[in-house]
PDB file of C-alpha atoms and ligand atoms in Angstrom:
ATOM      1  CA  MET A   1      -9.118  22.536 -10.086  1.00 93.00           C
ATOM      2  CA  ASN A   2      -9.409  19.881  -7.349  1.00 97.00           C
ATOM      3  CA  LEU A   3      -8.003  16.575  -8.551  1.00 98.00           C
ATOM      4  CA  ILE A   4      -7.460  13.091  -7.155  1.00 98.00           C
ATOM      5  CA  PHE A   5      -4.718  10.828  -8.537  1.00 98.00           C
ATOM      6  CA  LEU A   6      -5.676   7.215  -7.972  1.00 98.00           C
ATOM      7  CA  GLY A   7      -3.571   4.156  -8.726  1.00 98.00           C
ATOM      8  CA  ALA A   8      -1.621   1.239  -7.367  1.00 97.00           C
ATOM      9  CA  PRO A   9       1.603   1.807  -5.424  1.00 96.00           C
ATOM     10  CA  GLY A  10       4.281   2.713  -7.944  1.00 94.00           C
ATOM     11  CA  ALA A  11       1.835   3.523 -10.755  1.00 96.00           C
ATOM     12  CA  GLY A  12       3.421   6.964 -11.016  1.00 95.00           C
ATOM     13  CA  LYS A  13       0.998   9.158  -9.048  1.00 96.00           C
ATOM     14  CA  GLY A  14       3.755  11.148  -7.351  1.00 94.00           C
ATOM     15  CA  THR A  15       5.777  11.513 -10.559  1.00 93.00           C
ATOM     16  CA  GLN A  16       2.777  12.797 -12.523  1.00 97.00           C
ATOM     17  CA  ALA A  17       1.588  14.988  -9.644  1.00 96.00           C
ATOM     18  CA  GLU A  18       4.948  16.790  -9.667  1.00 93.00           C
ATOM     19  CA  ILE A  19       4.615  17.526 -13.416  1.00 96.00           C
ATOM     20  CA  VAL A  20       0.955  18.557 -13.304  1.00 96.00           C
ATOM     21  CA  CYS A  21       1.470  20.762 -10.223  1.00 95.00           C
ATOM     22  CA  GLU A  22       4.040  22.817 -12.045  1.00 95.00           C
ATOM     23  CA  LYS A  23       1.834  23.110 -15.121  1.00 95.00           C
ATOM     24  CA  LEU A  24      -1.344  24.117 -13.217  1.00 95.00           C
ATOM     25  CA  GLY A  25       0.308  26.008 -10.344  1.00 96.00           C
ATOM     26  CA  ILE A  26      -1.455  24.000  -7.635  1.00 97.00           C
ATOM     27  CA  PRO A  27       0.121  21.949  -4.818  1.00 97.00           C
ATOM     28  CA  ALA A  28       0.259  18.158  -4.631  1.00 97.00           C
ATOM     29  CA  LEU A  29      -0.881  16.878  -1.261  1.00 97.00           C
ATOM     30  CA  SER A  30       0.646  13.440  -0.697  1.00 96.00           C
ATOM     31  CA  THR A  31      -0.504  11.626   2.437  1.00 97.00           C
ATOM     32  CA  GLY A  32       2.431   9.217   1.979  1.00 94.00           C
ATOM     33  CA  ASN A  33       4.920  12.119   2.147  1.00 93.00           C
ATOM     34  CA  MET A  34       3.093  13.662   5.137  1.00 95.00           C
ATOM     35  CA  LEU A  35       3.199  10.350   6.984  1.00 96.00           C
ATOM     36  CA  ARG A  36       6.886   9.745   6.159  1.00 92.00           C
ATOM     37  CA  GLU A  37       7.685  13.245   7.479  1.00 92.00           C
ATOM     38  CA  ALA A  38       5.765  12.462  10.684  1.00 95.00           C
ATOM     39  CA  VAL A  39       7.688   9.182  11.073  1.00 94.00           C
ATOM     40  CA  LYS A  40      11.011  10.983  10.506  1.00 92.00           C
ATOM     41  CA  ASN A  41      10.158  13.570  13.167  1.00 95.00           C
ATOM     42  CA  ALA A  42       8.812  10.893  15.549  1.00 96.00           C
ATOM     43  CA  THR A  43       5.579  12.817  16.135  1.00 96.00           C
ATOM     44  CA  PRO A  44       2.660  10.986  17.826  1.00 95.00           C
ATOM     45  CA  THR A  45       1.084  10.521  14.361  1.00 94.00           C
ATOM     46  CA  GLY A  46       4.367   9.178  12.983  1.00 96.00           C
ATOM     47  CA  LEU A  47       4.836   6.757  15.871  1.00 96.00           C
ATOM     48  CA  ALA A  48       1.278   5.454  15.387  1.00 95.00           C
ATOM     49  CA  ALA A  49       1.657   5.134  11.596  1.00 96.00           C
ATOM     50  CA  LYS A  50       5.119   3.555  11.312  1.00 95.00           C
ATOM     51  CA  GLU A  51       4.255  -0.098  11.982  1.00 94.00           C
ATOM     52  CA  TYR A  52       1.437  -0.047   9.393  1.00 96.00           C
ATOM     53  CA  MET A  53       3.614   1.603   6.740  1.00 94.00           C
ATOM     54  CA  ASP A  54       6.560  -0.757   7.276  1.00 92.00           C
ATOM     55  CA  ARG A  55       4.228  -3.733   6.768  1.00 91.00           C
ATOM     56  CA  GLY A  56       2.637  -2.216   3.656  1.00 91.00           C
ATOM     57  CA  ASP A  57      -0.771  -1.885   5.361  1.00 95.00           C
ATOM     58  CA  LEU A  58      -2.952   1.196   5.262  1.00 97.00           C
ATOM     59  CA  VAL A  59      -2.682   3.568   8.214  1.00 98.00           C
ATOM     60  CA  PRO A  60      -6.059   3.717  10.067  1.00 98.00           C
ATOM     61  CA  ASP A  61      -8.613   6.045   8.463  1.00 97.00           C
ATOM     62  CA  ASP A  62      -9.011   8.373  11.481  1.00 96.00           C
ATOM     63  CA  ILE A  63      -5.271   9.204  11.512  1.00 96.00           C
ATOM     64  CA  VAL A  64      -5.036   9.881   7.768  1.00 98.00           C
ATOM     65  CA  ILE A  65      -8.299  11.813   7.565  1.00 97.00           C
ATOM     66  CA  GLY A  66      -7.044  14.046  10.411  1.00 95.00           C
ATOM     67  CA  ILE A  67      -3.762  14.966   8.693  1.00 96.00           C
ATOM     68  CA  LEU A  68      -5.424  15.494   5.320  1.00 97.00           C
ATOM     69  CA  LYS A  69      -8.079  17.756   6.850  1.00 96.00           C
ATOM     70  CA  ASP A  70      -5.384  19.968   8.421  1.00 95.00           C
ATOM     71  CA  ARG A  71      -3.348  20.087   5.193  1.00 96.00           C
ATOM     72  CA  ILE A  72      -6.242  20.905   2.876  1.00 96.00           C
ATOM     73  CA  ALA A  73      -7.185  23.873   5.085  1.00 95.00           C
ATOM     74  CA  LYS A  74      -3.813  25.602   4.447  1.00 97.00           C
ATOM     75  CA  PRO A  75      -3.889  28.738   2.252  1.00 97.00           C
ATOM     76  CA  ASP A  76      -1.867  27.246  -0.646  1.00 96.00           C
ATOM     77  CA  ALA A  77      -4.644  24.707  -1.288  1.00 96.00           C
ATOM     78  CA  LYS A  78      -7.331  27.390  -1.612  1.00 94.00           C
ATOM     79  CA  ASN A  79      -7.219  27.580  -5.411  1.00 93.00           C
ATOM     80  CA  GLY A  80      -6.935  23.880  -6.092  1.00 96.00           C
ATOM     81  CA  PHE A  81      -4.823  20.819  -5.346  1.00 98.00           C
ATOM     82  CA  ILE A  82      -3.928  17.320  -6.394  1.00 98.00           C
ATOM     83  CA  LEU A  83      -4.590  14.620  -3.812  1.00 98.00           C
ATOM     84  CA  ASP A  84      -1.880  11.968  -4.252  1.00 97.00           C
ATOM     85  CA  GLY A  85      -2.617   8.806  -2.264  1.00 97.00           C
ATOM     86  CA  PHE A  86      -5.864  10.002  -0.672  1.00 98.00           C
ATOM     87  CA  PRO A  87      -8.589   8.757  -0.494  1.00 98.00           C
ATOM     88  CA  ARG A  88      -7.568   5.106  -0.299  1.00 98.00           C
ATOM     89  CA  THR A  89     -10.731   3.615   1.186  1.00 98.00           C
ATOM     90  CA  VAL A  90     -14.412   4.294   0.628  1.00 97.00           C
ATOM     91  CA  ALA A  91     -14.563   5.634   4.220  1.00 98.00           C
ATOM     92  CA  GLN A  92     -11.867   8.222   3.329  1.00 98.00           C
ATOM     93  CA  ALA A  93     -13.783   9.248   0.189  1.00 98.00           C
ATOM     94  CA  GLU A  94     -16.936   9.694   2.241  1.00 97.00           C
ATOM     95  CA  ALA A  95     -15.002  11.768   4.786  1.00 97.00           C
ATOM     96  CA  LEU A  96     -13.820  14.035   1.951  1.00 96.00           C
ATOM     97  CA  ASP A  97     -17.440  14.476   0.813  1.00 96.00           C
ATOM     98  CA  LYS A  98     -18.444  15.311   4.413  1.00 96.00           C
ATOM     99  CA  MET A  99     -15.709  17.982   4.583  1.00 95.00           C
ATOM    100  CA  GLY A 100     -17.556  19.675   1.708  1.00 95.00           C
ATOM    101  CA  VAL A 101     -14.582  19.299  -0.663  1.00 94.00           C
ATOM    102  CA  SER A 102     -15.762  19.142  -4.264  1.00 94.00           C
ATOM    103  CA  ILE A 103     -13.621  17.104  -6.647  1.00 97.00           C
ATOM    104  CA  ASP A 104     -13.481  17.999 -10.350  1.00 97.00           C
ATOM    105  CA  LYS A 105     -11.778  14.894 -11.685  1.00 98.00           C
ATOM    106  CA  VAL A 106     -10.318  11.613 -10.495  1.00 98.00           C
ATOM    107  CA  ILE A 107      -7.440  10.443 -12.663  1.00 98.00           C
ATOM    108  CA  GLU A 108      -6.693   6.749 -12.378  1.00 98.00           C
ATOM    109  CA  ILE A 109      -3.186   5.851 -13.559  1.00 98.00           C
ATOM    110  CA  TYR A 110      -3.341   2.189 -14.572  1.00 98.00           C
ATOM    111  CA  VAL A 111      -0.181   0.079 -14.654  1.00 98.00           C
ATOM    112  CA  PRO A 112      -0.160  -3.772 -14.491  1.00 97.00           C
ATOM    113  CA  ASP A 113       1.192  -5.342 -11.292  1.00 96.00           C
ATOM    114  CA  ASP A 114       4.239  -6.962 -12.936  1.00 94.00           C
ATOM    115  CA  VAL A 115       5.422  -3.592 -14.294  1.00 95.00           C
ATOM    116  CA  ILE A 116       4.892  -2.034 -10.855  1.00 95.00           C
ATOM    117  CA  CYS A 117       7.199  -4.549  -9.188  1.00 93.00           C
ATOM    118  CA  GLY A 118      10.009  -3.561 -11.594  1.00 90.00           C
ATOM    119  CA  ARG A 119       9.431   0.133 -11.046  1.00 91.00           C
ATOM    120  CA  LEU A 120       9.473  -0.038  -7.269  1.00 94.00           C
ATOM    121  CA  SER A 121      12.617  -2.151  -7.113  1.00 92.00           C
ATOM    122  CA  GLY A 122      14.399   0.648  -9.017  1.00 93.00           C
ATOM    123  CA  ARG A 123      12.869   3.599  -7.180  1.00 93.00           C
ATOM    124  CA  ARG A 124      15.098   5.783  -5.020  1.00 95.00           C
ATOM    125  CA  VAL A 125      13.929   8.731  -2.905  1.00 94.00           C
ATOM    126  CA  CYS A 126      15.626  11.684  -1.250  1.00 94.00           C
ATOM    127  CA  GLU A 127      15.764  11.320   2.529  1.00 90.00           C
ATOM    128  CA  SER A 128      15.589  15.101   2.960  1.00 90.00           C
ATOM    129  CA  CYS A 129      13.024  16.464   0.465  1.00 89.00           C
ATOM    130  CA  GLY A 130      11.234  13.277  -0.675  1.00 87.00           C
ATOM    131  CA  ALA A 131      12.041  13.762  -4.394  1.00 90.00           C
ATOM    132  CA  SER A 132      11.562  10.505  -6.295  1.00 90.00           C
ATOM    133  CA  TYR A 133      13.936   8.939  -8.834  1.00 94.00           C
ATOM    134  CA  HIS A 134      14.399   5.669 -10.701  1.00 92.00           C
ATOM    135  CA  VAL A 135      17.751   4.019 -11.372  1.00 93.00           C
ATOM    136  CA  ASP A 136      16.881   3.557 -15.089  1.00 91.00           C
ATOM    137  CA  HIS A 137      13.943   5.833 -15.957  1.00 89.00           C
ATOM    138  CA  LYS A 138      14.824   8.915 -13.886  1.00 92.00           C
ATOM    139  CA  PRO A 139      18.374   8.694 -12.517  1.00 95.00           C
ATOM    140  CA  THR A 140      19.958  11.379 -10.366  1.00 97.00           C
ATOM    141  CA  LYS A 141      22.715  13.400 -12.081  1.00 97.00           C
ATOM    142  CA  SER A 142      25.214  12.326  -9.439  1.00 96.00           C
ATOM    143  CA  GLU A 143      24.749   8.829  -7.968  1.00 94.00           C
ATOM    144  CA  GLY A 144      23.064   8.806  -4.558  1.00 96.00           C
ATOM    145  CA  VAL A 145      22.691  12.618  -4.434  1.00 97.00           C
ATOM    146  CA  CYS A 146      19.362  14.449  -4.843  1.00 97.00           C
ATOM    147  CA  ASP A 147      19.276  16.814  -7.863  1.00 97.00           C
ATOM    148  CA  SER A 148      16.923  19.201  -6.031  1.00 95.00           C
ATOM    149  CA  CYS A 149      18.454  19.587  -2.566  1.00 96.00           C
ATOM    150  CA  GLY A 150      21.718  17.605  -2.463  1.00 97.00           C
ATOM    151  CA  GLY A 151      20.252  15.196   0.127  1.00 96.00           C
ATOM    152  CA  LYS A 152      21.049  11.483   0.327  1.00 97.00           C
ATOM    153  CA  VAL A 153      19.033   9.303  -2.094  1.00 97.00           C
ATOM    154  CA  VAL A 154      18.007   5.895  -0.696  1.00 95.00           C
ATOM    155  CA  GLN A 155      15.596   2.989  -1.257  1.00 93.00           C
ATOM    156  CA  ARG A 156      12.299   3.234   0.648  1.00 91.00           C
ATOM    157  CA  VAL A 157      11.849   0.620   3.418  1.00 89.00           C
ATOM    158  CA  ASP A 158       8.456  -0.380   1.956  1.00 92.00           C
ATOM    159  CA  ASP A 159       9.892  -0.949  -1.543  1.00 94.00           C
ATOM    160  CA  LYS A 160      11.309  -4.352  -0.541  1.00 89.00           C
ATOM    161  CA  PRO A 161       9.739  -6.998  -2.891  1.00 90.00           C
ATOM    162  CA  GLU A 162       7.694  -8.774  -0.176  1.00 90.00           C
ATOM    163  CA  THR A 163       6.261  -5.473   1.104  1.00 93.00           C
ATOM    164  CA  VAL A 164       5.424  -4.360  -2.446  1.00 94.00           C
ATOM    165  CA  LEU A 165       3.321  -7.523  -2.920  1.00 94.00           C
ATOM    166  CA  SER A 166       1.475  -6.783   0.304  1.00 94.00           C
ATOM    167  CA  ARG A 167       0.856  -3.149  -0.775  1.00 95.00           C
ATOM    168  CA  LEU A 168      -0.504  -4.345  -4.124  1.00 96.00           C
ATOM    169  CA  ALA A 169      -2.886  -6.782  -2.396  1.00 96.00           C
ATOM    170  CA  THR A 170      -4.092  -3.993  -0.113  1.00 96.00           C
ATOM    171  CA  TYR A 171      -4.613  -1.728  -3.129  1.00 97.00           C
ATOM    172  CA  HIS A 172      -6.778  -4.275  -4.956  1.00 97.00           C
ATOM    173  CA  GLU A 173      -8.833  -5.053  -1.865  1.00 97.00           C
ATOM    174  CA  LYS A 174      -9.346  -1.622  -0.297  1.00 98.00           C
ATOM    175  CA  THR A 175      -8.550   1.121  -2.823  1.00 98.00           C
ATOM    176  CA  ALA A 176      -9.621  -0.234  -6.223  1.00 97.00           C
ATOM    177  CA  PRO A 177     -13.334  -0.083  -5.162  1.00 97.00           C
ATOM    178  CA  LEU A 178     -12.953   3.712  -5.291  1.00 98.00           C
ATOM    179  CA  LYS A 179     -12.978   3.446  -9.096  1.00 98.00           C
ATOM    180  CA  ASP A 180     -16.654   2.421  -8.936  1.00 98.00           C
ATOM    181  CA  TYR A 181     -17.321   5.103  -6.309  1.00 98.00           C
ATOM    182  CA  TYR A 182     -16.088   7.901  -8.584  1.00 98.00           C
ATOM    183  CA  GLN A 183     -17.312   6.291 -11.826  1.00 98.00           C
ATOM    184  CA  ALA A 184     -20.833   6.447 -10.380  1.00 98.00           C
ATOM    185  CA  LYS A 185     -20.316  10.201  -9.832  1.00 97.00           C
ATOM    186  CA  GLY A 186     -19.105  10.613 -13.442  1.00 97.00           C
ATOM    187  CA  LYS A 187     -15.656  11.843 -12.318  1.00 97.00           C
ATOM    188  CA  LEU A 188     -13.331   8.965 -13.215  1.00 98.00           C
ATOM    189  CA  LYS A 189     -10.865   9.140 -16.121  1.00 98.00           C
ATOM    190  CA  THR A 190      -8.348   6.352 -16.697  1.00 98.00           C
ATOM    191  CA  VAL A 191      -4.867   6.938 -18.083  1.00 98.00           C
ATOM    192  CA  VAL A 192      -2.833   3.898 -19.110  1.00 98.00           C
ATOM    193  CA  GLY A 193       0.657   4.471 -17.690  1.00 97.00           C
ATOM    194  CA  GLN A 194       3.287   4.346 -20.436  1.00 96.00           C
ATOM    195  CA  ASP A 195       6.928   3.246 -20.327  1.00 92.00           C
ATOM    196  CA  SER A 196       7.989   6.870 -20.568  1.00 93.00           C
ATOM    197  CA  ILE A 197       7.185   9.464 -17.903  1.00 94.00           C
ATOM    198  CA  ALA A 198       6.727  12.174 -20.578  1.00 96.00           C
ATOM    199  CA  ASP A 199       4.230  10.069 -22.585  1.00 98.00           C
ATOM    200  CA  THR A 200       2.208   9.394 -19.437  1.00 98.00           C
ATOM    201  CA  ALA A 201       2.271  13.117 -18.586  1.00 98.00           C
ATOM    202  CA  LYS A 202       0.842  13.970 -22.011  1.00 97.00           C
ATOM    203  CA  LEU A 203      -2.053  11.529 -21.519  1.00 98.00           C
ATOM    204  CA  THR A 204      -2.601  12.729 -17.938  1.00 98.00           C
ATOM    205  CA  LEU A 205      -2.840  16.377 -19.007  1.00 97.00           C
ATOM    206  CA  GLU A 206      -5.242  15.429 -21.830  1.00 97.00           C
ATOM    207  CA  ALA A 207      -7.428  13.576 -19.313  1.00 97.00           C
ATOM    208  CA  ILE A 208      -7.447  16.603 -16.984  1.00 97.00           C
ATOM    209  CA  GLU A 209      -8.180  19.116 -19.735  1.00 93.00           C
ATOM    210  CA  GLY A 210     -10.577  16.926 -21.752  1.00 83.00           C
TER     211      GLY A 210
HETATM  212  P1  AP5 B   1       2.462   6.397  -0.609  1.00 82.76           P
HETATM  213  O1  AP5 B   1       3.704   7.127  -0.424  1.00 82.76           O
HETATM  214  O2  AP5 B   1       1.240   7.124  -1.049  1.00 82.76           O
HETATM  215  O3  AP5 B   1       2.767   5.154  -1.510  1.00 82.76           O
HETATM  216  P2  AP5 B   1       1.974   4.483  -2.710  1.00 82.76           P
HETATM  217  O4  AP5 B   1       0.583   4.819  -3.006  1.00 82.76           O
HETATM  218  O5  AP5 B   1       2.218   3.080  -2.391  1.00 82.76           O
HETATM  219  O6  AP5 B   1       2.573   5.116  -3.900  1.00 82.76           O
HETATM  220  P3  AP5 B   1       4.048   5.281  -4.246  1.00 82.76           P
HETATM  221  O7  AP5 B   1       4.599   6.534  -3.670  1.00 82.76           O
HETATM  222  O8  AP5 B   1       4.779   4.008  -3.897  1.00 82.76           O
HETATM  223  O9  AP5 B   1       3.981   5.297  -5.829  1.00 82.76           O
HETATM  224  P4  AP5 B   1       3.535   6.398  -6.890  1.00 82.76           P
HETATM  225  O10 AP5 B   1       2.283   5.938  -7.566  1.00 82.76           O
HETATM  226  O11 AP5 B   1       3.538   7.775  -6.341  1.00 82.76           O
HETATM  227  O12 AP5 B   1       4.704   6.164  -7.915  1.00 82.76           O
HETATM  228  P5  AP5 B   1       5.998   7.063  -8.214  1.00 82.76           P
HETATM  229  O13 AP5 B   1       5.589   8.286  -8.952  1.00 82.76           O
HETATM  230  O14 AP5 B   1       6.845   7.223  -6.997  1.00 82.76           O
HETATM  231  O15 AP5 B   1       2.058   5.643   0.756  1.00 82.76           O
HETATM  232  C1  AP5 B   1       2.991   4.928   1.534  1.00 82.76           C
HETATM  233  C2  AP5 B   1       2.293   4.298   2.725  1.00 82.76           C
HETATM  234  O16 AP5 B   1       1.696   5.335   3.549  1.00 82.76           O
HETATM  235  C3  AP5 B   1       1.135   3.356   2.401  1.00 82.76           C
HETATM  236  O17 AP5 B   1       1.555   2.036   2.136  1.00 82.76           O
HETATM  237  C4  AP5 B   1       0.292   3.463   3.679  1.00 82.76           C
HETATM  238  O18 AP5 B   1       0.830   2.688   4.711  1.00 82.76           O
HETATM  239  C5  AP5 B   1       0.434   4.926   4.053  1.00 82.76           C
HETATM  240  N1  AP5 B   1      -0.631   5.790   3.484  1.00 82.76           N
HETATM  241  C6  AP5 B   1      -0.463   6.823   2.606  1.00 82.76           C
HETATM  242  N2  AP5 B   1      -1.651   7.389   2.300  1.00 82.76           N
HETATM  243  C7  AP5 B   1      -2.595   6.687   3.016  1.00 82.76           C
HETATM  244  C8  AP5 B   1      -4.009   6.770   3.097  1.00 82.76           C
HETATM  245  N3  AP5 B   1      -4.709   7.684   2.399  1.00 82.76           N
HETATM  246  N4  AP5 B   1      -4.652   5.899   3.913  1.00 82.76           N
HETATM  247  C9  AP5 B   1      -3.965   4.987   4.642  1.00 82.76           C
HETATM  248  N5  AP5 B   1      -2.629   4.844   4.588  1.00 82.76           N
HETATM  249  C10 AP5 B   1      -1.940   5.694   3.782  1.00 82.76           C
HETATM  250  O19 AP5 B   1       6.727   6.093  -9.281  1.00 82.76           O
HETATM  251  C11 AP5 B   1       7.301   4.860  -8.868  1.00 82.76           C
HETATM  252  C12 AP5 B   1       8.664   4.667  -9.563  1.00 82.76           C
HETATM  253  O20 AP5 B   1       8.452   4.476 -10.969  1.00 82.76           O
HETATM  254  C13 AP5 B   1       9.606   5.875  -9.434  1.00 82.76           C
HETATM  255  O21 AP5 B   1      10.908   5.379  -9.318  1.00 82.76           O
HETATM  256  C14 AP5 B   1       9.409   6.638 -10.774  1.00 82.76           C
HETATM  257  O22 AP5 B   1      10.575   7.350 -11.152  1.00 82.76           O
HETATM  258  C15 AP5 B   1       9.117   5.493 -11.743  1.00 82.76           C
HETATM  259  N6  AP5 B   1       8.171   5.871 -12.793  1.00 82.76           N
HETATM  260  C16 AP5 B   1       7.048   6.636 -12.643  1.00 82.76           C
HETATM  261  N7  AP5 B   1       6.395   6.746 -13.811  1.00 82.76           N
HETATM  262  C17 AP5 B   1       7.115   6.022 -14.721  1.00 82.76           C
HETATM  263  C18 AP5 B   1       6.934   5.740 -16.108  1.00 82.76           C
HETATM  264  N8  AP5 B   1       5.890   6.202 -16.816  1.00 82.76           N
HETATM  265  N9  AP5 B   1       7.836   4.957 -16.721  1.00 82.76           N
HETATM  266  C19 AP5 B   1       8.899   4.462 -16.024  1.00 82.76           C
HETATM  267  N10 AP5 B   1       9.131   4.697 -14.717  1.00 82.76           N
HETATM  268  C20 AP5 B   1       8.238   5.464 -14.064  1.00 82.76           C
END
């Protein structure tokens, strides 16, 4: 099963991808996580991407397409995957088609912008493994400490309110047109994100299986 999770920043793509991955036994490939890792390790890709990410802009297509192409070729993605945060422009979707990757379903997780702003202000992530938490909806067992690896849990630089607004604007301008792109191919299913992570997971799994 090759899936794409589409949705605004903070809609819950990463949270749902983690749940669905475990259920289906396929990896989640998050371009956001790959880019953050590259920034942390100060690789040439990371150095090129950092200024765009800090501003809440998209990283140029050629950079992102390159890292996704390398990641999708790895053996663990052979039997299926969830793309979380890719494609984000029509050019990226076309590049995926050119790679010969066939997509079974595109799951859009829809959450209104005002709800998103609240979610991202409460999000915390592990500096070491990237695990995602929320101060109210998904708190860590011990404050500031990752449940999975014991790493330090912090707020993401791009979750500052002004950067979130810029990311939302970018989403509506550049990524939302992908809904029409995949609707025209008969692949789009929309899940309305619920207040509870478990309720959203139920709807997401129904959309994948239905
Ligand atoms: P990326 O990391 O992909 O960020 P994003 O798309 O902005 O998505 P997020 O990770 O912010 O949100 P999410 O939808 O995964 O939500 P989450 O599950 O964490 O990208 C970062 C940057 O990298 C981009 O801005 C760009 O610069 C660059 N980039 C990445 N890919 C690119 C590409 N393809 N092209 C160009 N540039 C690219 O949930 C959010 C919070 O809400 C969490 O705290 C969670 O616990 C909580 N939550 C989740 N679901 C629920 C629920 N149902 N109820 C209550 N709380 C919930």
